[in-house]
Amino acid sequence: MAKVSSTHDKIADFEANIARFFLTIGRANGSQEYEDEHIHWIMGDAPKSSHNVVVRSSLPIELADEKIQEGVRVSREFGQPCMWKVLPSSRPMDLGERLQRVGFENIANPIGMMMDLADLEPLMLGEGVTVEQVAAEGQLDEWLEVMRDGYSFTDAMVEWQKQVLIRVGLKQDGNIRHFLARYLGRPAGISTVFLDGDMSGIYYVATVHDARKKGIGSAVTCDAVNFARRAGW
């Protein structure tokens, strides 16, 4: 979902969108942030590892283990789980192995996908599926209940997420917008779009367990993407 031409630039913008999204959430939480030429992280009291996160790491081999230990120390000070994102630009090349040696676990190998929004084909909503933009706290509560089910969030995670998203704001002119899909009138799917720079990123996609395989995830994702396209991304 980019406006740039070269593969290198697309990957750089893709990684920057990811970093800025999690930094935006972390800053709204008042988390501690650190950045130098080699590393950028934001950590705080988030009960979810994805929001105590190292978003960029390009570490010289001679400093890699020292910087890793520093990240571990900060994470332990906050007493919350930490995530270290290993991205295409991350260095050294054996960063993942070094992280595992100090106790990090490889919990996922997600696939990042990009496309030019001009190439997006229209998607017909399935029968009984509607999608709306979240604009009020009541809708946000419904959105969060889908997140609870889809991501198996605890009460503490849901409450933390709610307070942070309220601080970020539900403004219709903000750069973070949330979408709620309903199936037969019941909240069933969610997505979030982050409008930033030359790229729009899609985050927080989930469907409740008992409404899967009905095209709800596709519908709520495409609605967010279509919104980004209409907004000029």
Coordinates of C-alpha atoms in Angstrom, one line a residue:
M1 CA 0.0 0.0 0.0
A2 CA 2.6 2.5 -1.1
K3 CA 3.2 5.3 -3.5
V4 CA 6.9 4.7 -3.9
S5 CA 8.5 2.8 -6.8
S6 CA 11.6 0.8 -5.8
T7 CA 11.4 -2.3 -3.7
H8 CA 14.0 -0.9 -1.3
D9 CA 12.0 2.2 -0.7
K10 CA 8.8 0.2 -0.2
I11 CA 10.4 -1.9 2.4
A12 CA 11.9 1.1 4.2
D13 CA 8.5 2.8 4.2
F14 CA 6.8 -0.4 5.3
E15 CA 9.2 -0.7 8.3
A16 CA 8.8 3.0 9.1
N17 CA 5.0 2.7 9.2
I18 CA 5.2 -0.2 11.6
A19 CA 7.6 1.7 13.9
R20 CA 5.6 4.9 13.9
F21 CA 2.3 3.1 14.6
F22 CA 3.7 1.4 17.7
L23 CA 5.5 4.6 18.8
T24 CA 2.2 6.5 18.5
I25 CA 0.5 4.1 20.7
G26 CA 3.4 4.0 23.2
R27 CA 3.6 7.8 23.4
A28 CA -0.1 8.0 24.1
N29 CA 0.5 5.6 27.0
G30 CA 3.4 7.8 28.3
S31 CA 5.9 5.0 27.8
Q32 CA 9.6 5.6 28.0
E33 CA 11.3 6.1 24.6
Y34 CA 14.9 5.8 23.6
E35 CA 16.6 6.3 20.2
D36 CA 20.1 6.5 18.9
E37 CA 21.7 5.7 15.6
H38 CA 21.6 2.0 16.3
I39 CA 18.3 1.3 18.1
H40 CA 14.9 2.7 18.8
W41 CA 12.5 1.3 21.5
I42 CA 9.5 2.3 23.6
M43 CA 8.6 0.6 26.8
G44 CA 6.2 1.1 29.7
D45 CA 3.5 -0.6 31.6
A46 CA 1.7 -2.2 28.7
P47 CA 0.5 -5.7 29.7
K48 CA 1.1 -6.8 26.0
S49 CA 4.6 -7.4 24.6
S50 CA 3.8 -5.8 21.3
H51 CA 3.5 -2.4 23.0
N52 CA 6.8 -2.7 24.9
V53 CA 8.8 -3.0 21.7
V54 CA 12.1 -2.5 20.0
V55 CA 11.0 -1.1 16.6
R56 CA 14.4 -0.6 15.0
S57 CA 17.8 -2.2 15.5
S58 CA 20.8 -1.8 13.2
L59 CA 23.5 -3.0 15.6
P60 CA 27.2 -3.2 14.8
I61 CA 28.4 -6.7 15.7
E62 CA 30.7 -5.4 18.4
L63 CA 27.8 -3.6 20.1
A64 CA 25.0 -6.1 19.5
D65 CA 25.1 -8.1 22.7
E66 CA 25.6 -5.0 24.8
K67 CA 22.5 -3.3 23.2
I68 CA 20.5 -6.5 23.6
Q69 CA 21.3 -6.8 27.3
E70 CA 20.4 -3.1 27.7
G71 CA 17.0 -3.8 26.2
V72 CA 16.5 -6.8 28.5
R73 CA 17.4 -4.7 31.5
V74 CA 14.9 -1.9 30.7
S75 CA 12.2 -4.4 30.0
R76 CA 12.7 -6.1 33.4
E77 CA 12.6 -2.7 35.1
F78 CA 9.1 -2.2 33.9
G79 CA 8.2 -5.8 34.8
Q80 CA 6.3 -6.4 31.5
P81 CA 6.9 -8.6 28.5
C82 CA 8.9 -7.1 25.7
M83 CA 8.9 -7.7 21.9
W84 CA 11.9 -7.2 19.7
K85 CA 11.0 -6.8 16.0
V86 CA 13.4 -8.5 13.7
L87 CA 12.8 -6.8 10.3
P88 CA 14.5 -7.0 6.9
S89 CA 16.8 -4.1 7.8
S90 CA 17.6 -5.4 11.2
R91 CA 21.3 -6.1 11.9
P92 CA 23.4 -8.0 12.6
M93 CA 22.1 -10.8 10.4
D94 CA 22.1 -13.2 13.3
L95 CA 20.1 -10.9 15.5
G96 CA 17.3 -13.4 16.0
E97 CA 19.7 -16.0 17.2
R98 CA 21.4 -13.6 19.6
L99 CA 18.0 -12.7 21.0
Q100 CA 17.1 -16.3 21.6
R101 CA 20.3 -16.9 23.4
V102 CA 19.3 -14.4 26.1
G103 CA 15.7 -15.7 26.5
F104 CA 13.6 -14.3 23.7
E105 CA 11.3 -16.7 22.0
N106 CA 10.4 -16.6 18.3
I107 CA 6.6 -16.4 18.7
A108 CA 5.7 -15.6 15.1
N109 CA 7.0 -15.1 11.6
P110 CA 4.3 -12.8 10.2
I111 CA 4.2 -12.0 6.5
G112 CA 4.2 -8.4 5.6
M113 CA 2.2 -7.6 2.5
M114 CA 2.1 -4.4 0.3
M115 CA 0.1 -3.3 -2.6
D116 CA -0.7 -0.2 -4.7
L117 CA -4.2 0.9 -3.6
A118 CA -5.0 1.7 -7.2
D119 CA -4.9 -2.0 -7.9
L120 CA -7.5 -2.9 -5.2
E121 CA -10.6 -4.6 -6.7
P122 CA -14.0 -3.9 -5.1
L123 CA -15.2 -6.5 -2.5
M124 CA -18.8 -7.4 -2.1
L125 CA -19.9 -7.7 1.5
G126 CA -21.2 -11.1 2.5
E127 CA -24.8 -11.4 3.4
G128 CA -25.5 -10.0 6.8
V129 CA -22.1 -8.2 7.0
T130 CA -21.9 -4.4 7.6
V131 CA -18.8 -2.2 8.4
E132 CA -18.7 1.1 10.2
Q133 CA -16.1 3.5 11.4
V134 CA -15.6 3.7 15.2
A135 CA -16.5 7.3 16.3
A136 CA -17.8 7.0 19.8
E137 CA -16.8 5.3 23.0
G138 CA -19.7 2.9 22.9
Q139 CA -18.5 1.6 19.5
L140 CA -15.0 1.4 20.9
D141 CA -16.3 -0.9 23.7
E142 CA -17.8 -3.2 21.1
W143 CA -14.6 -3.1 19.0
L144 CA -12.6 -4.0 22.1
E145 CA -14.8 -7.0 22.8
V146 CA -14.0 -8.3 19.3
M147 CA -10.3 -7.8 20.1
R148 CA -10.7 -9.7 23.4
D149 CA -12.1 -12.7 21.6
G150 CA -10.0 -12.5 18.5
Y151 CA -6.7 -12.0 20.3
S152 CA -7.6 -13.8 23.6
F153 CA -6.9 -10.6 25.5
T154 CA -7.2 -10.5 29.3
D155 CA -9.3 -7.9 31.1
A156 CA -6.1 -6.0 31.9
M157 CA -5.1 -5.9 28.2
V158 CA -8.5 -4.7 27.1
E159 CA -8.6 -1.9 29.7
W160 CA -5.1 -0.8 28.9
Q161 CA -5.9 -0.8 25.1
K162 CA -9.1 1.2 25.8
Q163 CA -7.4 3.9 27.8
V164 CA -4.6 4.3 25.2
L165 CA -7.0 4.4 22.2
I166 CA -9.1 7.1 23.9
R167 CA -5.9 9.1 24.5
V168 CA -5.0 8.7 20.8
G169 CA -8.5 9.8 20.0
L170 CA -11.4 8.8 17.8
K171 CA -11.4 11.9 15.8
Q172 CA -12.7 11.7 12.3
D173 CA -9.6 13.6 11.0
G174 CA -7.0 11.7 13.0
N175 CA -4.4 9.5 11.4
I176 CA -5.6 6.3 13.2
R177 CA -9.1 5.1 12.4
H178 CA -10.8 2.0 13.7
F179 CA -13.4 -0.1 11.8
L180 CA -16.0 -2.5 13.2
A181 CA -17.7 -5.2 11.2
R182 CA -21.1 -6.6 12.3
Y183 CA -22.6 -9.9 11.3
L184 CA -26.3 -10.0 11.6
G185 CA -26.0 -6.9 13.8
R186 CA -23.5 -8.4 16.2
P187 CA -19.9 -7.1 16.5
A188 CA -17.8 -9.6 14.7
G189 CA -14.6 -8.1 13.2
I190 CA -12.2 -5.2 13.6
S191 CA -9.4 -3.5 11.8
T192 CA -7.4 -0.3 12.2
V193 CA -5.7 1.9 9.6
F194 CA -2.7 4.1 10.3
L195 CA -2.2 6.9 7.7
D196 CA 1.4 8.0 7.7
G197 CA 3.8 9.4 5.2
D198 CA 3.7 7.6 1.9
M199 CA 2.1 4.5 3.3
S200 CA -1.1 3.4 5.1
G201 CA -0.8 0.4 7.4
I202 CA -3.5 -2.0 8.5
Y203 CA -3.3 -3.2 12.1
Y204 CA -5.4 -5.0 14.7
V205 CA -7.3 -7.3 12.3
A206 CA -9.4 -9.8 14.1
T207 CA -12.7 -11.8 13.9
V208 CA -14.6 -13.4 16.7
H209 CA -14.1 -17.2 16.8
D210 CA -17.7 -18.1 16.2
A211 CA -18.1 -15.9 13.1
R212 CA -15.0 -16.9 11.1
K213 CA -15.0 -18.2 7.5
K214 CA -17.7 -15.7 6.5
G215 CA -15.6 -13.1 4.8
I216 CA -15.8 -10.7 7.8
G217 CA -12.0 -10.3 8.2
S218 CA -11.7 -9.5 4.5
A219 CA -14.6 -7.1 4.6
V220 CA -13.3 -5.1 7.6
T221 CA -9.8 -5.0 6.2
C222 CA -11.0 -3.9 2.7
D223 CA -13.1 -1.2 4.3
A224 CA -10.1 0.2 6.1
V225 CA -8.0 0.0 2.9
N226 CA -10.7 1.7 0.8
F227 CA -10.9 4.5 3.4
A228 CA -7.1 5.0 3.0
R229 CA -7.5 5.1 -0.8
R230 CA -10.3 7.7 -0.5
A231 CA -8.1 9.7 1.8
G232 CA -5.4 9.9 -0.8
W233 CA -3.0 7.1 0.1

